[in-house]
Structures are given as structure tokens and as C-alpha cells.
Coordinates of C-alpha atoms and ligand atoms in Angstrom, one line a residue:
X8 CA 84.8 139.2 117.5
X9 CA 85.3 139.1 113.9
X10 CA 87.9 136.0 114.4
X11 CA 85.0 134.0 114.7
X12 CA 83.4 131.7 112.1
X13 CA 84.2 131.4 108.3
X14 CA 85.3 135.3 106.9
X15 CA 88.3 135.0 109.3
X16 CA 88.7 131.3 108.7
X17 CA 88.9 132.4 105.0
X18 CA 91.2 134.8 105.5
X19 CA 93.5 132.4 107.6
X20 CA 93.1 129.6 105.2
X21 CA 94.6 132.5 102.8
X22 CA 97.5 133.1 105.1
X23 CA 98.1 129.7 105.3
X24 CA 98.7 129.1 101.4
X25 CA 95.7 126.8 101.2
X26 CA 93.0 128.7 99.7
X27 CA 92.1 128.4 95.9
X28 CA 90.0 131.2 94.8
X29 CA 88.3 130.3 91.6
X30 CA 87.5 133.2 89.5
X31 CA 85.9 131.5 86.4
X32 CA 82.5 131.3 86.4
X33 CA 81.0 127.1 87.9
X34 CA 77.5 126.2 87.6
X35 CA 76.4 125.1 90.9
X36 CA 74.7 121.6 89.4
X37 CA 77.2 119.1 89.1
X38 CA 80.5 122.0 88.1
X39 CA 80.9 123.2 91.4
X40 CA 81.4 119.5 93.0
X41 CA 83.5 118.1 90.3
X42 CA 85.8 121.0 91.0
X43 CA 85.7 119.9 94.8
X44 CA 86.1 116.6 94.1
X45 CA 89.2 117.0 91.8
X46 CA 91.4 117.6 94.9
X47 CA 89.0 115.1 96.9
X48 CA 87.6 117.9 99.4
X49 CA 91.1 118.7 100.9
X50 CA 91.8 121.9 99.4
X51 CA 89.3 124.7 100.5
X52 CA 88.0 126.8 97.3
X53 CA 86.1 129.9 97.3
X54 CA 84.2 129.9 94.5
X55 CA 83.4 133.7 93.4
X56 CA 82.0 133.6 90.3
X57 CA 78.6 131.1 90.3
X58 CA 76.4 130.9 87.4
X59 CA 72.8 133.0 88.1
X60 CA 73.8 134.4 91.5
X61 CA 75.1 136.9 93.3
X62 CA 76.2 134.7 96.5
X63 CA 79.8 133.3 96.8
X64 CA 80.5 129.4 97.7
X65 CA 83.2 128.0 99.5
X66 CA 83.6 124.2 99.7
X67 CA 86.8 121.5 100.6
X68 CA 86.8 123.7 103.6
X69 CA 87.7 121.3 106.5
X70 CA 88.4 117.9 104.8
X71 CA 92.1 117.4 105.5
X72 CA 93.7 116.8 108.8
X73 CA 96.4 118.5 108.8
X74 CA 94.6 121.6 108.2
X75 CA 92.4 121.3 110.9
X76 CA 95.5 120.9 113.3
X77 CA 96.6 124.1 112.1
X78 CA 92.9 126.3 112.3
X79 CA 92.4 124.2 115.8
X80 CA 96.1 125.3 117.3
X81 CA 97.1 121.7 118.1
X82 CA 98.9 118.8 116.2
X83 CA 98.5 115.1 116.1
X84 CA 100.2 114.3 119.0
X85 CA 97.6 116.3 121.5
X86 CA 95.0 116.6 119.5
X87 CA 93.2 113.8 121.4
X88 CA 93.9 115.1 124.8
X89 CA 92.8 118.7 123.5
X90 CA 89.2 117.9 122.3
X91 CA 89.3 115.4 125.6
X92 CA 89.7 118.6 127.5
X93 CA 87.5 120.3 125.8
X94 CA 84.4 117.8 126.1
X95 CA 85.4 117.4 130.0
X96 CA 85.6 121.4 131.0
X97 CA 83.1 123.4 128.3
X98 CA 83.3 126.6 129.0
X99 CA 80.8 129.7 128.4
X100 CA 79.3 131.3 125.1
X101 CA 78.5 134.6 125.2
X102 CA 75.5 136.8 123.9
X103 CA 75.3 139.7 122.3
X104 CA 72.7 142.3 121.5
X105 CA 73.8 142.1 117.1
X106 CA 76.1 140.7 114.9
X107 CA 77.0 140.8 111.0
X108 CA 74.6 137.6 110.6
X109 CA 71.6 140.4 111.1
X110 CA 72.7 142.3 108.1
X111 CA 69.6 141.2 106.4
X112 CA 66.7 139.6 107.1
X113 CA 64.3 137.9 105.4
X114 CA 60.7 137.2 107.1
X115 CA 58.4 136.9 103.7
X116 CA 58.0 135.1 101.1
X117 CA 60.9 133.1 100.9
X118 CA 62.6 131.4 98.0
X119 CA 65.9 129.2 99.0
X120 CA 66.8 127.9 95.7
X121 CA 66.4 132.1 94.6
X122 CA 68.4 133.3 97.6
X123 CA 71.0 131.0 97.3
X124 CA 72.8 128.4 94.7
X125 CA 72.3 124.9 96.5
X126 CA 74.2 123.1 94.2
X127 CA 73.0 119.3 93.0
X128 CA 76.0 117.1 93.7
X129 CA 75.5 113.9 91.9
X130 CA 73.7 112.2 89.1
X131 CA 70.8 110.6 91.0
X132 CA 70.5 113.1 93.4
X133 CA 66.5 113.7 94.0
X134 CA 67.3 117.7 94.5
X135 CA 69.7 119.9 95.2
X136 CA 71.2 119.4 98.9
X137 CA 72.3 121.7 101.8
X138 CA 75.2 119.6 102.8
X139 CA 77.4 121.3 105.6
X140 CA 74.2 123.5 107.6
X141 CA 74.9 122.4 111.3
X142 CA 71.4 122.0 112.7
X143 CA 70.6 123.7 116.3
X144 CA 68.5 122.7 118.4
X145 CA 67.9 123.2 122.0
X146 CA 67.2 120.0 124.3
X147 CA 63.6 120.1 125.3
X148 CA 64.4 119.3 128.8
X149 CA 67.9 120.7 129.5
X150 CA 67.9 123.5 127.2
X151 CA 71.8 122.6 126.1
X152 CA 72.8 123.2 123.1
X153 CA 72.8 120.4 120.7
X154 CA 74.4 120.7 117.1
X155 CA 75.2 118.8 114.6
X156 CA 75.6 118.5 110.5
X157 CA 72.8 116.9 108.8
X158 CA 71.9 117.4 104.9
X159 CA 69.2 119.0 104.1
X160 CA 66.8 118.3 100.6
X161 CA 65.4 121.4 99.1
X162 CA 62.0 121.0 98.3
X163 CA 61.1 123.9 97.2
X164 CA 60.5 127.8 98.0
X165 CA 61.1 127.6 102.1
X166 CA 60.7 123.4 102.6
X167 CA 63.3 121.2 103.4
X168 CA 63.7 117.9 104.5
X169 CA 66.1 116.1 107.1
X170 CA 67.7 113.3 106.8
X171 CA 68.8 112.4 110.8
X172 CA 70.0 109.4 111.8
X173 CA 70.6 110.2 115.5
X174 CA 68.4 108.0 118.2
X175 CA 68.4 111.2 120.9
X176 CA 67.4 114.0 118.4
X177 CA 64.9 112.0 116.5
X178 CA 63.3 110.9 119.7
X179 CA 63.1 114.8 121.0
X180 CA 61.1 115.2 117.7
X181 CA 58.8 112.3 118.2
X182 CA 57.9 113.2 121.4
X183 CA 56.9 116.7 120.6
X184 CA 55.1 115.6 117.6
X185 CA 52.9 113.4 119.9
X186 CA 51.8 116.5 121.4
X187 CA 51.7 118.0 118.1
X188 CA 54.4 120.3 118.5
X189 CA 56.8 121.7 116.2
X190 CA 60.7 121.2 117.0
X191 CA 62.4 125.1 117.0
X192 CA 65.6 125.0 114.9
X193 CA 68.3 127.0 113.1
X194 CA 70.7 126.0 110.2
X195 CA 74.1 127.9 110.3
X196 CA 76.1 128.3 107.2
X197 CA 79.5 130.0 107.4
X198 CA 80.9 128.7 110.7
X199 CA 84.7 127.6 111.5
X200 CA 86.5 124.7 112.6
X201 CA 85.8 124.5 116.4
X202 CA 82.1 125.2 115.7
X203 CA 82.2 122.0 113.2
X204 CA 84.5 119.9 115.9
X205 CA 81.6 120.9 118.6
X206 CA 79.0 119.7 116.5
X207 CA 80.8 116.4 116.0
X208 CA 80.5 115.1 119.9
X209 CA 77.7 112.5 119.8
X210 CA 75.4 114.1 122.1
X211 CA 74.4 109.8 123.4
X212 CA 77.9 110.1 125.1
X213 CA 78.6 113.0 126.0
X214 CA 75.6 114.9 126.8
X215 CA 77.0 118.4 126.8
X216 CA 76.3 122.0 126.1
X217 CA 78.2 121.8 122.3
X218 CA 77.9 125.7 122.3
X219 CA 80.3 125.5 125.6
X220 CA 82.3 123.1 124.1
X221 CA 83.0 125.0 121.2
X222 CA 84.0 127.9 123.4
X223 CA 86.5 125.6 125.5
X224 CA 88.1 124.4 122.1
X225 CA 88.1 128.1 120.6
X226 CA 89.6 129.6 123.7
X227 CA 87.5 131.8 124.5
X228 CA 83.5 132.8 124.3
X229 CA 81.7 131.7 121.0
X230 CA 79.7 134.7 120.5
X231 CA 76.0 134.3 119.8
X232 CA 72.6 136.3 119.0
X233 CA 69.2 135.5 119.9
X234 CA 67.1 134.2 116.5
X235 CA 64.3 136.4 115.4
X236 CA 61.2 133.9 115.1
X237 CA 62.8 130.7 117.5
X238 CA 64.2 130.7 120.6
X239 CA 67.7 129.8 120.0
X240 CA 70.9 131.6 120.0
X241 CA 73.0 131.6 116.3
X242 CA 76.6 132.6 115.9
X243 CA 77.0 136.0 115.6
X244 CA 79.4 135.8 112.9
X245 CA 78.4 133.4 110.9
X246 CA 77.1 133.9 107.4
X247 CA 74.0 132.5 107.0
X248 CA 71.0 131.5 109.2
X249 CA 68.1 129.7 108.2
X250 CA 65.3 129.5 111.2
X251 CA 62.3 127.4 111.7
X252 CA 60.4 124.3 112.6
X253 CA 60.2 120.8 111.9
X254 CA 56.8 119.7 111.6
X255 CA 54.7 117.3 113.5
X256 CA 52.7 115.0 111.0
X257 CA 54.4 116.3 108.3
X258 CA 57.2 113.8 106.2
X259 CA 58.1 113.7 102.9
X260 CA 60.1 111.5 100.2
X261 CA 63.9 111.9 100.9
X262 CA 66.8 111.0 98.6
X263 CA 68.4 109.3 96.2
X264 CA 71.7 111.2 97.4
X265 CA 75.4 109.6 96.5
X266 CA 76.3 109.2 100.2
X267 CA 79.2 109.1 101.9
X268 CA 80.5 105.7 100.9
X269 CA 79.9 106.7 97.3
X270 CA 76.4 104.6 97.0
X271 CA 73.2 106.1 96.7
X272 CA 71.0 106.1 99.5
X273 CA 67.7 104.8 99.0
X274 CA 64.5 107.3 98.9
X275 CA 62.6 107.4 102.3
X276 CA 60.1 109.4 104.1
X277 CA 61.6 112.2 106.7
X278 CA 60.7 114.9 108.6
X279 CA 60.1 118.4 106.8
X280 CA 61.6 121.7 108.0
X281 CA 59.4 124.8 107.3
X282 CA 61.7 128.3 107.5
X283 CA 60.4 131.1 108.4
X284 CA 63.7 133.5 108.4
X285 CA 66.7 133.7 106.2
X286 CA 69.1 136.0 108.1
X287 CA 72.7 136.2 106.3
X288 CA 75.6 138.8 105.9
X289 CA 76.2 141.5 103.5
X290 CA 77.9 139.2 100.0
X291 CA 77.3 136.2 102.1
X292 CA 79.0 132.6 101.5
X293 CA 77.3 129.8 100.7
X294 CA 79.0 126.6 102.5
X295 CA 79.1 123.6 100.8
X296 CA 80.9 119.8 101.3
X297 CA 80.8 117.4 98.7
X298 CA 78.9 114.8 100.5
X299 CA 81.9 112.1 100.7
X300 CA 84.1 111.0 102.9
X301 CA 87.0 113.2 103.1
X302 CA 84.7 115.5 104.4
X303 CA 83.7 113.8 107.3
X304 CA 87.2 113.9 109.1
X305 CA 86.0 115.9 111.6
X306 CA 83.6 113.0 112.8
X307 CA 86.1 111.0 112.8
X308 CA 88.8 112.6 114.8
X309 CA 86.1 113.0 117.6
X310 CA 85.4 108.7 116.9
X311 CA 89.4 108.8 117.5
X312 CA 88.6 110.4 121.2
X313 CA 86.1 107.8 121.6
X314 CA 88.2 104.8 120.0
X315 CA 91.2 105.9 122.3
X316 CA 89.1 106.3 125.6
X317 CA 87.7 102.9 125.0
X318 CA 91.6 101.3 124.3
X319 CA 92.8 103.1 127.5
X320 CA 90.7 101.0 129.5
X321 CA 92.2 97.7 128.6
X322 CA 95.6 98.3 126.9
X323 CA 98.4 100.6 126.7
X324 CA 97.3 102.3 123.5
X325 CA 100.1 104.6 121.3
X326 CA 97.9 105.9 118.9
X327 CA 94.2 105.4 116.6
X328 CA 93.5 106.0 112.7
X329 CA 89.9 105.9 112.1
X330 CA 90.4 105.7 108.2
X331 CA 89.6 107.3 105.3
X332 CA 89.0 104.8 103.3
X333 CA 86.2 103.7 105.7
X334 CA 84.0 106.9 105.9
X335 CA 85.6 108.5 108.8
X336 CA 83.9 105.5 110.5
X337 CA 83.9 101.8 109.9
X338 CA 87.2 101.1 109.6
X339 CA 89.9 101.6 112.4
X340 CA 93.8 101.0 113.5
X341 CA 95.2 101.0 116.6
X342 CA 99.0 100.9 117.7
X343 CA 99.6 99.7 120.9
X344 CA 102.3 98.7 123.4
X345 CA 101.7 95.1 124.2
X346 CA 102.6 94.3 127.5
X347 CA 100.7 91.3 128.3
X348 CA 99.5 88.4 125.7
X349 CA 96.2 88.9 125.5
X350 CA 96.4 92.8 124.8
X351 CA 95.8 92.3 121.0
X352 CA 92.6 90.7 121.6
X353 CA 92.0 92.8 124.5
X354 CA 92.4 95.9 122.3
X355 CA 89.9 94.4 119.4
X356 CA 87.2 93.8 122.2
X357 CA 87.5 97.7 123.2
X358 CA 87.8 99.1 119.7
X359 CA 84.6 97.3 118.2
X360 CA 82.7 98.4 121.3
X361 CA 83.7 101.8 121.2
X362 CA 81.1 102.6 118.7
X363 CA 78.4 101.2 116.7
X364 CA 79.4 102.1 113.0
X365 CA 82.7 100.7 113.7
X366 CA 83.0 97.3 112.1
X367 CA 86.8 96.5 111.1
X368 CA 90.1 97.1 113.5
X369 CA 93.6 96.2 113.0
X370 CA 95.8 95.8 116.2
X371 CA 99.5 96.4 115.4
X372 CA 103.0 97.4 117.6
X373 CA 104.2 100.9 118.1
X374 CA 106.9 100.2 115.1
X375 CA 104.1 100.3 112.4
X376 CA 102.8 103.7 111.2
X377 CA 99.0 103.5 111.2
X378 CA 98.6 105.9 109.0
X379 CA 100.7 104.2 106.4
X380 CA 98.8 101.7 104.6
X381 CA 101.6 99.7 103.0
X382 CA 102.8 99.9 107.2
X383 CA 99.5 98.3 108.4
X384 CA 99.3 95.5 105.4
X385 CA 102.9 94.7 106.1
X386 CA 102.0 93.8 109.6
X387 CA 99.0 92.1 108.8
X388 CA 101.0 89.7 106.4
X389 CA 104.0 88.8 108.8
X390 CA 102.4 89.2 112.0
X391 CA 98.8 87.8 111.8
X392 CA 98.1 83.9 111.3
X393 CA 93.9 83.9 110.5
X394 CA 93.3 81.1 112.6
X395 CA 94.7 82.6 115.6
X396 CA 94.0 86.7 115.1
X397 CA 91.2 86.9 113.4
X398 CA 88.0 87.8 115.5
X399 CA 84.7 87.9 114.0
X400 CA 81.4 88.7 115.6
X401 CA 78.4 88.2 113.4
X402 CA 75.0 89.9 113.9
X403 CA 76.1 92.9 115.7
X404 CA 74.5 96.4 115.2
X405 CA 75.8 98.3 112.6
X406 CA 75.5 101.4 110.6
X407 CA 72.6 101.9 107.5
X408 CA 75.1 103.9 105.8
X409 CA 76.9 101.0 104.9
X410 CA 75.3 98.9 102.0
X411 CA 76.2 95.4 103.0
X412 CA 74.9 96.2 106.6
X413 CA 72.1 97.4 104.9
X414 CA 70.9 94.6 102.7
X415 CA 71.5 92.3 105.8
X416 CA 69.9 94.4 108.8
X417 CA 73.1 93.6 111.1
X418 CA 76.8 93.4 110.7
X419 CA 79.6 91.7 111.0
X420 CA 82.2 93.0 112.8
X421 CA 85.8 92.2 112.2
X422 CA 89.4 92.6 114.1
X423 CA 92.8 91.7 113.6
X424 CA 95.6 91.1 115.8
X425 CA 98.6 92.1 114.0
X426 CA 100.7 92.2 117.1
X427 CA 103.6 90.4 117.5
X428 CA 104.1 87.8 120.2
X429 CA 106.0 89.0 123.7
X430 CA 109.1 87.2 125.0
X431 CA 111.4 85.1 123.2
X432 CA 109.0 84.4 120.9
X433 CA 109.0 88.2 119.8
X434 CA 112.7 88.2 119.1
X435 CA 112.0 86.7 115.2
X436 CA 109.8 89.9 114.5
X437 CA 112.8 92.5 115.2
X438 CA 112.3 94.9 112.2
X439 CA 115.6 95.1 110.0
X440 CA 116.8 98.8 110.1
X441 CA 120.0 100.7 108.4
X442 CA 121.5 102.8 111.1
X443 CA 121.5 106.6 110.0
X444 CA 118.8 105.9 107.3
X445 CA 116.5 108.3 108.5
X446 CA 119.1 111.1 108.4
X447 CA 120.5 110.5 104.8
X448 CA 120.7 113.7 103.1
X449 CA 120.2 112.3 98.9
X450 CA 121.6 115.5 97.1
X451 CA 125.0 115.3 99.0
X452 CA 124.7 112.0 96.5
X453 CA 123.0 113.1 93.5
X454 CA 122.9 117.1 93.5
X455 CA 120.7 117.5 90.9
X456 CA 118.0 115.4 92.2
X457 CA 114.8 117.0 93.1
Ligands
FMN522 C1 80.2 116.7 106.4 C2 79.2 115.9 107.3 C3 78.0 115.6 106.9 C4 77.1 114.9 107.7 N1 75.8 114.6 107.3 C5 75.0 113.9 108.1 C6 73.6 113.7 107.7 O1 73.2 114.0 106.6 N2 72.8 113.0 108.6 C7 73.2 112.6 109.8 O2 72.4 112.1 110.6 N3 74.5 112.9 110.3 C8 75.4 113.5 109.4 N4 76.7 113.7 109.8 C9 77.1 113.2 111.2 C10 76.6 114.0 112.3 O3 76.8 115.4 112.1 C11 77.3 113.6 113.6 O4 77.2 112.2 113.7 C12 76.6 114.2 114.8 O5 77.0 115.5 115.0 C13 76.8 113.5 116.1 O6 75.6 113.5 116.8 P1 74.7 112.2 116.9 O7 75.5 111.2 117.5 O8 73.5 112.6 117.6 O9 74.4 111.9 115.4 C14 77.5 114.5 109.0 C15 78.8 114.8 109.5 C16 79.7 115.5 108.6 C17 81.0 115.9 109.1

């Protein structure tokens, strides 16, 4: 079904008003992502004309939210219950025979940084860097579908190297490579939003099929054909495959890259990836996402699932933010509807359990807008006293992504009760309003105004 993957997501980003093509001619070192950049990854940009090459690049694809909403078909207020649906009732792919992905294929002597323009992000960067391929792999004993976006370091000719920081897949590699046995896998460029939402679910919680949960979130059957030298299924539609092994025994050096927090991430020996096919689509498009954090919404509207799931238990939660400004991940506010007096508290213990990157949350009332910062700080000043709403747990597990964590080993986690007390108590914190404010139509004032 050509309404599958990127060409029709494209074509509906078009529709939409949101697509910048860019005609002049970018150099994929350093150009290309300053370009991206400039409108910090939320505008999605087809690149057409890229300097030495004949393949197109699109990039900013699926950094803003409200995007997203509109290429998933939900908004804010269900998109929690939507991918909750999704992750509880995943539905069947479907295979097919052949699909525009086997327009070519390429089975000798292959040449990556020839084929296609990898650009080089950033200054320190050790190479140029894959950044959006979502890896497939199949798990060794289920044989469900497991994806997920992990860069990728060019090496050279057909070597790459991983950088994966997940506990389940990096253990599936390990034991293979103690029986000296290669892990199959496939990189897809060129995919869509449900296919990046799928590959989002952190396989440790969930442990399902992410090809079956991309066809419940899509609607209907993600369509799929059989590799040509591994045994996994690719998306038919997609626009560029790359198949092959990682290698038992095998690791190289890895990094500097300017991360997603904006440091550079030290240099460290990983796993290498061999290909051994490049299958892609006639005038194929590269993918590319500056590697920062606007990018990474997507991971962090499935941490939102998990952040709410884990507020349900204990309070009557309105609504999450996992933040921006934290990397999609470390930083978190939650509105809630206190009912009892411990809820704030309550709410912290649940949000800085719900996952392990996570190391600040603010707890506020259902009159604060969490996704208004000058909201949240407002709270914080009038409603929080330090010495009664401040939790902190030192030591705790924490992300490497995050430099202090980093320098330390551990973390130290952080929450803040910005809720106002119940009762009589309560009455103080009444916010002051102008009845008919909201509905104040300025140029019946001033028509000139813009
Ligand atoms: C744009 C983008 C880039 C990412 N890059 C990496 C990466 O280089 N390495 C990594 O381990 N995870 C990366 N992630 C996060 C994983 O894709 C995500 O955590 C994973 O799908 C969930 O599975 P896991 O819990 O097994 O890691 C990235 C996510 C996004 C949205």
C-alpha cells in the first residue's frame, strides 16, 4: 500500500503546509544539520539538491508534537490511551511477495559513504553517522519483532558500528557471541510515524511483537518483504534497507558524537555491523535526524505512556510532560487532581519509578498548564516550601547519557510537590481570574492590531 512509510508521509507532510523543500545545493558535512538545526528539527525538509550525490535527504521529519498528532490521527488528549491501545491489542503485519524497497539491490562490493551522503553532524564527530536507521532484529527465542533507533558510525566501505544502550538487545548479542554467532539484522531508512512510535516501546516492559504494534497504531497491516541474505521481514515500502550481521568478537572505537544533551559522548569500544545488502528504491531518500533532542519526541511520548501508567496507580493523574528541555527523558511534570494529602508525594514516588532515566518531576494542580514553563515555575514559587516538598533520593540508577550521572556512576533523583494544600488550607491558593478574559476579542479594541 503505497500509504505506507516515508514517500506518502512526504507527500502528506506537503498537504499539511509543513514541508520545506530546499532546492539549493547543502553539503552533507556540517550544511545539511545547521539547516536542521535552524528550526530545531521541528520543520521536516527535503533536501533535493546534496553536494556529490544523486540521493535526496529528508531530515526534521518527526520532531514536533503536534505534527505527530496529525500523521498518527489522534490529538493530545487520547494520544496516551491510543498508543495504550495499541501496545495492549497489536494486531497483524502482512507479507508480501515484492515491494518498491526491491527496486535495486546491491549484493557486491559495497561502498556506504558512495551510495549514500551520511552527513557528519558536529565538530567532534569521529565519522559521519546514520542517525534515524531503526534497527530490526528478531528475538532469538520468540522470533518477535524488536525495533528500535540506534546511530550507527560509518567506518568505512560496508562497516558500521552500534552504539546500543539497551540491557535486552545487548544481552541477545552476547549470548550469541558466546557461541560465536553472528546477530541477523536490517537498518530501515525511509519509514513513517507509526513505524518510529513502534520502535519506541521499550521492549524490557512491554515485550511485544513492535511490527504488530505498528500495524495496531497504523490501522491496518504494516506490509513487509522477506530480506534477501537475513531472515527478517523489512517494510515493503520503505526506502532504504541495509542487511547484515553484527559480529561476534569483533568491536571497534565508537564516538566522539554531540549527543543528545548537546555533550559529546566519550569514544568507546562497540559492536560492529558487517552489510552484506543495500536494497533501496528508485531516487531513494536518505533519512536523517540531527542527533538532539527535539528529535527524540517520539521516545518520549511513549515515556509519557509509561509516566502516566505509573501515576494511575497511586493518584488521580490529569496529564504528563516529559520535557524538552530534558532530552525527551530526564525531566518530567505531572498535573494531578489531589484528593488526598499525601497525593503530591504519592505522585513523585510513582513518576521517579516509572523509569530509570527519569531524574527530576514536578507535581502541580490541574489549574497549571504543564506545558507552559512560566505555568510550572509559577507553581513552584507559590506553592512549594523546600523543606517540606522537596524529595531527594541520592544514588539511584540513572542514565550515561547524562554527563553529571556520568562523572558520578549514579544519580540523584529529584521531585517537587508543587501542589497546593486540600481543605481550608487550599482556599489562600484560589488563582485570581477576570471573568470573560479568555473570550476577549483584541481588534473589536484596537482594529489595526495584528
Ligand atoms: C532519534 C532517536 C535516536 C536514538 N538513538 C539511539 C542510540 O543511538 N542508541 C540507543 O541505544 N538508543 C537510541 N534511541 C532510543 C531507542 O531507540 C529507544 O530507547 C528504544 O527503541 C527502546 O528500546 P530499549 O528500551 O530496548 O532501548 C534513539 C531514539 C530516537 C527517537
Amino acid at each position: 500500500m503505497e500509504r505506507q512509510m516515508l514517500r506518502y508521509t512526504l507527500e502528506e507532510m506537503d498537504r499539511m503546509g509543513e514541508l520545506l523543500l530546499c532546492e539549493r545545493e547543502v553539503n552533507p558535512e556540517y550544511e545539511l544539520g545547521a539547516v536542521l538545526k535552524y528550526f530545531r528539527n521541528k520543520r521536516p525538509i527535503l533536501f533535493n539538491r546534496v553536494k556529490e550525490s544523486q540521493v535526496r535527504v529528508a531530515g526534521g521529519l518527526y520532531g514536533d508534537r503536534e505534527t505527530l498528532y496529525r500523521l498518527l490521527h489522534m490529538n493530545h488528549e487520547n494520544r496516551l490511551f491510543k498508543f495504550m491501545e495499541a501496545i495492549a491489542n497489536p494486531k497483524p503485519y502482512r507479507v508480501i511477495a515484492n515491494g518498491p524497497i526491491k527496486e535495486n539491490i546491491i549484493r557486491r562490493n559495497i561502498d556506504l559513504p558512495k551510495i549514500f551522503p551520511v552527513p557528519k553532524f558536529q565538530e567532534k564527530d569521529s565519522s559521519n553517522f546514520i542517525t534515524a536507521g531503526i534497527l530490526v532484529v528478531k528475538d532469538p527465542e520468540t522470533g518477535k519483532y524488536f525495533t528500535s533507533v540506534r546511530r550507527f558510525q560509518v567506518n568505512g566501505r560496508n562497516e558500521l558500528s552500534a552504539l546500543i544502550a539497551s540491557p535486552k538487545l545487548t544481552n541477545d548479542f552476547l549470548e550469541l557471541e558466546a557461541m560465536k554467532k553472528p546477530l541477523d539484522i536490517a537498518i530501515i531508512l525511509g519509514y513513517d510515524a507509526p513505524f518510529l512510535m513502534a520502535s519506541q516501546i521499550s521492549s524490557a516492559t512491554y515485550g511485544v511483537d513492535k511490527y504488530e504494534v505498528d500495524s495496531a497504531l497504523r490501522g491496518e497491516p504494516l506490509e513487509l518483504v522477506p530480506c534477501e541474505s537475513v531472515d527478517l521481514l523489512v517494510p515493503a515500502y520503505s526506502e532504504i534497507v541495509l542487511e547484515g550481521r553484527m559480529i561476534p568478537d569483533k568491536r571497534r572505537l565508537e564516538g566522539p558524537f554531540g549527543e543528545l544533551m548537546g555533550y559529546y559522548g566519550a569514544q568507546a569500544p562497540h559492536p560492529v555491523i558487517e552489510i552484506d545488502t543495500v536494497m533501496y528504491r528508485n531516487n531513494p531518500i536518505f533519512q536523517a535526524a540531527f542527533p538532539c533532542r527535539e528529535e527524540h519526541i517520539s521516545n518520549g511520548l511513549i515515556r509519557e505512556v509509561e509516566l502516566y501508567s505509573y501515576l494511575r496507580n497511586q493518584v488521580d493523574v490529569l496529564d504528563v510532560n516529559v520535557t524538552e528541555g530534558g532530552g525527551y527523558r530526564f525531566n518530567a511534570f505531572a498535573s494531578i487532581n489531589k484528593q488526598r494529602a499525601g497525593d503530591g508525594k504519592s505522585a513523585i514516588i510513582a513518576a521517579l519509578g516509572s523509569n530509570k532515566d527519569l531524574k527530576q518531576a514536578v507535581i502541580v494542580d490541574g489549574d497549571v498548564d504543564i506545558f507552559d514553563l512560566q505555568d510550572i515555575e509559577w507553581a513552584i514559587t507559590t506553592r512549594a516550601q523546600a523543606s517540606q516538598d522537596l524529595v531527594i533520593i541520592p544514588g539511584a540508577l540513572g542514565s550515561s547519557l547524562e554527563p553529571s550521572h556520568d562523572l558520578k556512576g549514579v544519580t540523584d533523583k529529584v521531585g517537587i510537590d508543587a501542589t497546593k494544600p486540600l481543605g481550608e488550607r487550599g482556599i489562600k491558593f484560589e488563582r485570581a481570574i477576570i471573568p470573560g478574559f479568555e473570550n476577549i476579542d483584541i481588534n473589536r479594541y484596537f482594529p489595526n492590531i495584528k
